Amino acid sequence: YSEISLDDPLTQFTLIFTALIHDIDHPGVSNKQLQAEESSMAAVYKSSIAERNSLDIAWKLLMRDTFKELRRTIYTTTEEFERFKELLIHALLVTDIVNKDLQTTRKQRWNEVFGEASSESLKSLSHEELSNHQKTAVLEHIIQASDVAHTMQHWNVYRRWNGSLFHETYRSFKDGRSEDDPLKNWYQGEIGFFDFYIIPLAQRLKQCPAFGATGQELLRYAKSNRDEWERKGKDVVKKLKESVAG
């Protein structure tokens, strides 16, 4: 990848823009389901289907004459245009957390530059002293954290978005677009999500000097929400069941 600067306005804007366009036109089902249905999206995109669809729609919108002044503000040279496009594609595909190959690559990159063996030598580094490889890993983790940010915020925030996801998932099940009734595994599934994805992600954020005290705070919220879900989750699921009854 081309040189990344975490303090660069273009990089920072691209991260915010990625969060803005993420899940545009999302069909409400997984990429796996889209492939099983042999959907028109799956025919166009062979991997990261929903993510690439969102990217294409957003890019076409941005290229409209309506946004000419916005584009002139984002980039003024061919080099800046190419860097913006490259960063945007990379950042948006990071949100595909189910793609095992992409996940493996990201974890390997993180372990290479921020793993236990290198943690001591990294403590004294400033943002400017981080290598491009390290900055890429940080950028990826900013987007990954943003993608599931509700799990690392206050319990009420987590509950709100968890409930919205449940209703979307349940609607897909009732429409015959999923074989799995979310009511059967929603409680245990959330515990697994926290244990095997959210908390390990938050631990990596805490480990990285670039996140400072924020990493510790995100990990604290993730663990707190996990514990609260373990205590209250069954009652939450009961209320969710009541909300879709009939």
Coordinates of C-alpha atoms in Angstrom, one line a residue:
Y1 CA 0.0 0.0 0.0
S2 CA 1.1 3.6 -0.6
E3 CA 2.4 5.5 2.4
I4 CA -0.2 6.0 5.1
S5 CA -0.2 8.9 7.6
L6 CA -2.6 8.6 10.5
D7 CA -2.4 12.3 11.0
D8 CA -3.1 13.0 7.3
P9 CA -6.6 14.7 6.8
L10 CA -7.2 12.5 3.7
T11 CA -6.7 9.3 5.7
Q12 CA -8.9 10.6 8.5
F13 CA -11.6 11.7 6.1
T14 CA -11.5 8.3 4.3
L15 CA -12.1 6.5 7.6
I16 CA -15.1 8.7 8.3
F17 CA -16.4 8.3 4.8
T18 CA -16.0 4.6 5.0
A19 CA -18.1 4.5 8.2
L20 CA -20.7 6.7 6.4
I21 CA -21.1 4.4 3.3
H22 CA -20.6 1.1 5.1
D23 CA -23.6 -1.2 4.4
I24 CA -25.3 1.1 1.9
D25 CA -28.0 -1.0 0.2
H26 CA -27.3 -3.9 2.6
P27 CA -29.8 -6.8 1.7
G28 CA -30.2 -7.8 5.3
V29 CA -28.7 -11.3 4.8
S30 CA -25.1 -12.6 4.9
N31 CA -22.8 -12.9 1.9
K32 CA -23.1 -16.7 2.3
Q33 CA -26.8 -16.4 1.8
L34 CA -26.5 -14.2 -1.2
Q35 CA -24.2 -16.8 -2.8
A36 CA -26.7 -19.6 -1.9
E37 CA -29.5 -17.6 -3.5
E38 CA -27.4 -16.9 -6.6
S39 CA -28.4 -13.3 -6.3
S40 CA -27.6 -10.7 -8.9
M41 CA -25.0 -9.2 -6.4
A42 CA -23.3 -12.6 -6.1
A43 CA -23.0 -12.8 -9.9
V44 CA -21.2 -9.5 -10.0
Y45 CA -19.0 -9.8 -6.9
K46 CA -17.2 -13.1 -6.1
S47 CA -16.2 -12.2 -2.6
S48 CA -17.2 -9.6 0.1
I49 CA -20.4 -9.2 -1.9
A50 CA -22.4 -6.7 0.3
E51 CA -19.2 -4.7 1.0
R52 CA -18.3 -4.4 -2.7
N53 CA -21.8 -3.5 -3.6
S54 CA -21.9 -0.7 -1.0
L55 CA -18.5 0.6 -2.3
D56 CA -19.7 0.6 -5.9
I57 CA -22.9 2.5 -5.1
A58 CA -21.1 5.1 -3.0
W59 CA -18.4 5.6 -5.6
K60 CA -21.0 6.1 -8.4
L61 CA -22.8 8.6 -6.2
L62 CA -19.6 10.5 -5.4
M63 CA -18.7 10.7 -9.1
R64 CA -22.0 12.5 -9.9
D65 CA -21.8 16.2 -10.9
T66 CA -23.7 17.1 -7.8
F67 CA -20.6 16.3 -5.7
K68 CA -18.0 18.0 -8.0
E69 CA -17.1 20.5 -5.3
L70 CA -16.8 17.8 -2.7
R71 CA -14.4 15.8 -4.9
R72 CA -12.3 18.9 -5.4
T73 CA -12.1 19.2 -1.6
I74 CA -11.1 15.6 -1.1
Y75 CA -8.4 15.5 -3.8
T76 CA -6.8 17.9 -6.2
T77 CA -4.2 15.7 -7.9
T78 CA -4.1 12.3 -9.6
E79 CA -1.9 11.1 -6.8
E80 CA -4.4 12.1 -4.1
F81 CA -7.2 10.6 -6.1
E82 CA -5.5 7.3 -6.4
R83 CA -4.5 7.3 -2.7
F84 CA -8.1 8.1 -1.6
K85 CA -9.5 5.3 -3.8
E86 CA -6.9 2.8 -2.6
L87 CA -7.5 3.7 1.1
L88 CA -11.3 3.6 0.6
I89 CA -11.4 0.2 -1.0
H90 CA -9.0 -1.3 1.6
A91 CA -10.9 0.3 4.5
L92 CA -14.3 -0.8 3.4
L93 CA -13.3 -4.4 2.7
V94 CA -12.0 -4.6 6.3
T95 CA -15.7 -4.6 7.4
D96 CA -16.1 -8.1 6.0
I97 CA -15.4 -9.9 9.2
V98 CA -16.7 -13.3 8.0
N99 CA -14.1 -13.7 5.2
K100 CA -11.6 -16.0 6.8
D101 CA -8.8 -15.3 4.4
L102 CA -9.1 -11.5 5.0
Q103 CA -9.3 -12.1 8.7
T104 CA -6.2 -14.3 8.7
T105 CA -4.2 -11.7 6.8
R106 CA -5.2 -8.9 9.1
K107 CA -4.4 -10.9 12.2
Q108 CA -1.0 -11.9 10.8
R109 CA -0.2 -8.3 10.0
W110 CA -1.2 -7.2 13.5
N111 CA 0.8 -9.9 15.2
E112 CA 3.9 -9.1 13.0
V113 CA 4.0 -5.5 14.0
F114 CA 2.2 -5.4 17.4
G115 CA 2.5 -8.9 18.7
E116 CA 4.0 -9.8 22.1
A117 CA 7.5 -10.1 20.8
S118 CA 7.4 -6.5 19.5
S119 CA 5.3 -4.9 22.2
E120 CA 8.2 -3.6 24.4
S121 CA 10.0 -1.9 21.6
L122 CA 6.7 -0.2 20.4
K123 CA 5.9 1.5 23.7
S124 CA 8.1 4.5 23.0
L125 CA 7.1 5.0 19.4
S126 CA 5.1 8.1 18.3
H127 CA 2.6 8.0 15.5
E128 CA 5.1 9.4 13.1
E129 CA 7.6 6.6 13.9
L130 CA 5.2 3.8 13.2
S131 CA 6.1 2.0 9.9
N132 CA 3.7 2.0 7.0
H133 CA 3.0 -1.7 7.8
Q134 CA 2.1 -0.7 11.3
K135 CA -0.1 2.2 10.2
T136 CA -2.0 -0.2 7.9
A137 CA -2.7 -2.5 10.8
V138 CA -3.9 0.5 12.9
L139 CA -6.2 1.7 10.1
E140 CA -7.7 -1.8 9.7
H141 CA -8.4 -2.0 13.4
I142 CA -10.0 1.5 13.6
I143 CA -12.5 0.3 11.0
Q144 CA -13.0 -3.0 12.6
A145 CA -13.7 -1.3 15.9
S146 CA -16.1 1.1 14.2
D147 CA -18.0 -1.7 12.5
V148 CA -18.9 -3.2 15.9
A149 CA -18.6 -0.1 18.0
H150 CA -21.9 -0.7 19.8
T151 CA -20.4 -3.6 21.6
M152 CA -17.7 -1.3 23.2
Q153 CA -20.0 1.4 24.3
H154 CA -22.6 1.9 27.1
W155 CA -24.9 -1.1 27.7
N156 CA -27.9 0.9 26.5
V157 CA -26.2 1.7 23.2
Y158 CA -25.2 -2.0 22.8
R159 CA -28.7 -3.1 23.5
R160 CA -30.3 -0.8 21.0
W161 CA -28.2 -1.9 18.1
N162 CA -28.2 -5.6 19.2
G163 CA -32.0 -5.4 19.1
S164 CA -32.0 -3.8 15.7
L165 CA -29.7 -6.6 14.4
F166 CA -32.0 -9.3 15.9
H167 CA -35.1 -7.9 14.2
E168 CA -33.3 -7.7 10.8
T169 CA -32.0 -11.3 11.3
Y170 CA -35.4 -12.6 12.4
R171 CA -37.1 -10.9 9.4
S172 CA -34.7 -12.7 7.1
F173 CA -35.6 -16.0 8.8
K174 CA -39.4 -15.4 8.5
D175 CA -38.9 -14.5 4.8
G176 CA -37.3 -17.8 4.2
R177 CA -33.9 -16.3 3.5
S178 CA -32.2 -18.0 6.4
E179 CA -32.5 -21.5 7.9
D180 CA -31.5 -20.4 11.4
D181 CA -34.1 -19.0 13.8
P182 CA -32.2 -16.4 15.7
L183 CA -34.3 -17.0 18.8
K184 CA -32.7 -20.4 19.3
N185 CA -29.1 -19.2 19.6
W186 CA -29.2 -15.4 20.1
Y187 CA -28.2 -15.5 23.8
Q188 CA -25.3 -18.0 23.4
G189 CA -24.3 -16.5 20.0
E190 CA -23.6 -13.1 21.6
I191 CA -21.4 -14.7 24.3
G192 CA -19.4 -16.4 21.6
F193 CA -19.2 -13.2 19.6
F194 CA -17.8 -11.3 22.6
D195 CA -15.4 -14.1 23.6
F196 CA -14.0 -14.9 20.2
Y197 CA -14.2 -11.6 18.3
I198 CA -15.0 -8.5 20.3
I199 CA -12.8 -9.0 23.4
P200 CA -9.8 -10.2 21.4
L201 CA -10.2 -7.2 19.1
A202 CA -10.5 -4.8 22.1
Q203 CA -7.4 -6.4 23.6
R204 CA -5.4 -5.7 20.5
L205 CA -6.6 -2.1 20.6
K206 CA -5.4 -1.8 24.2
Q207 CA -2.1 -3.4 23.2
C208 CA -1.4 -0.8 20.5
P209 CA 0.2 2.5 21.6
A210 CA -1.6 4.4 18.8
F211 CA -4.9 4.1 20.6
G212 CA -3.7 5.3 23.9
A213 CA -6.2 5.3 26.8
T214 CA -9.1 4.7 24.3
G215 CA -8.0 1.1 23.9
Q216 CA -8.3 0.5 27.6
E217 CA -11.7 2.1 27.7
L218 CA -13.0 0.0 24.8
L219 CA -11.8 -3.2 26.4
R220 CA -13.5 -2.2 29.6
Y221 CA -16.8 -1.6 27.9
A222 CA -16.5 -4.8 25.9
K223 CA -15.9 -6.9 29.0
S224 CA -18.7 -5.1 30.9
N225 CA -21.2 -5.7 28.2
R226 CA -20.2 -9.3 27.9
D227 CA -20.8 -9.8 31.7
E228 CA -24.0 -7.9 31.6
W229 CA -25.3 -9.9 28.7
E230 CA -24.4 -13.1 30.5
R231 CA -26.6 -11.9 33.5
K232 CA -29.4 -10.3 31.6
G233 CA -29.3 -11.7 28.1
K234 CA -31.8 -14.4 28.6
D235 CA -34.4 -11.9 29.8
V236 CA -33.5 -9.7 26.8
V237 CA -34.1 -12.6 24.4
K238 CA -37.4 -13.3 26.1
K239 CA -38.5 -9.7 25.4
L240 CA -37.3 -9.9 21.9
K241 CA -39.3 -13.1 21.4
E242 CA -42.4 -11.3 22.8
S243 CA -41.8 -8.4 20.4
V244 CA -42.0 -10.7 17.3
A245 CA -44.8 -13.0 18.6
G246 CA -47.8 -13.3 16.4

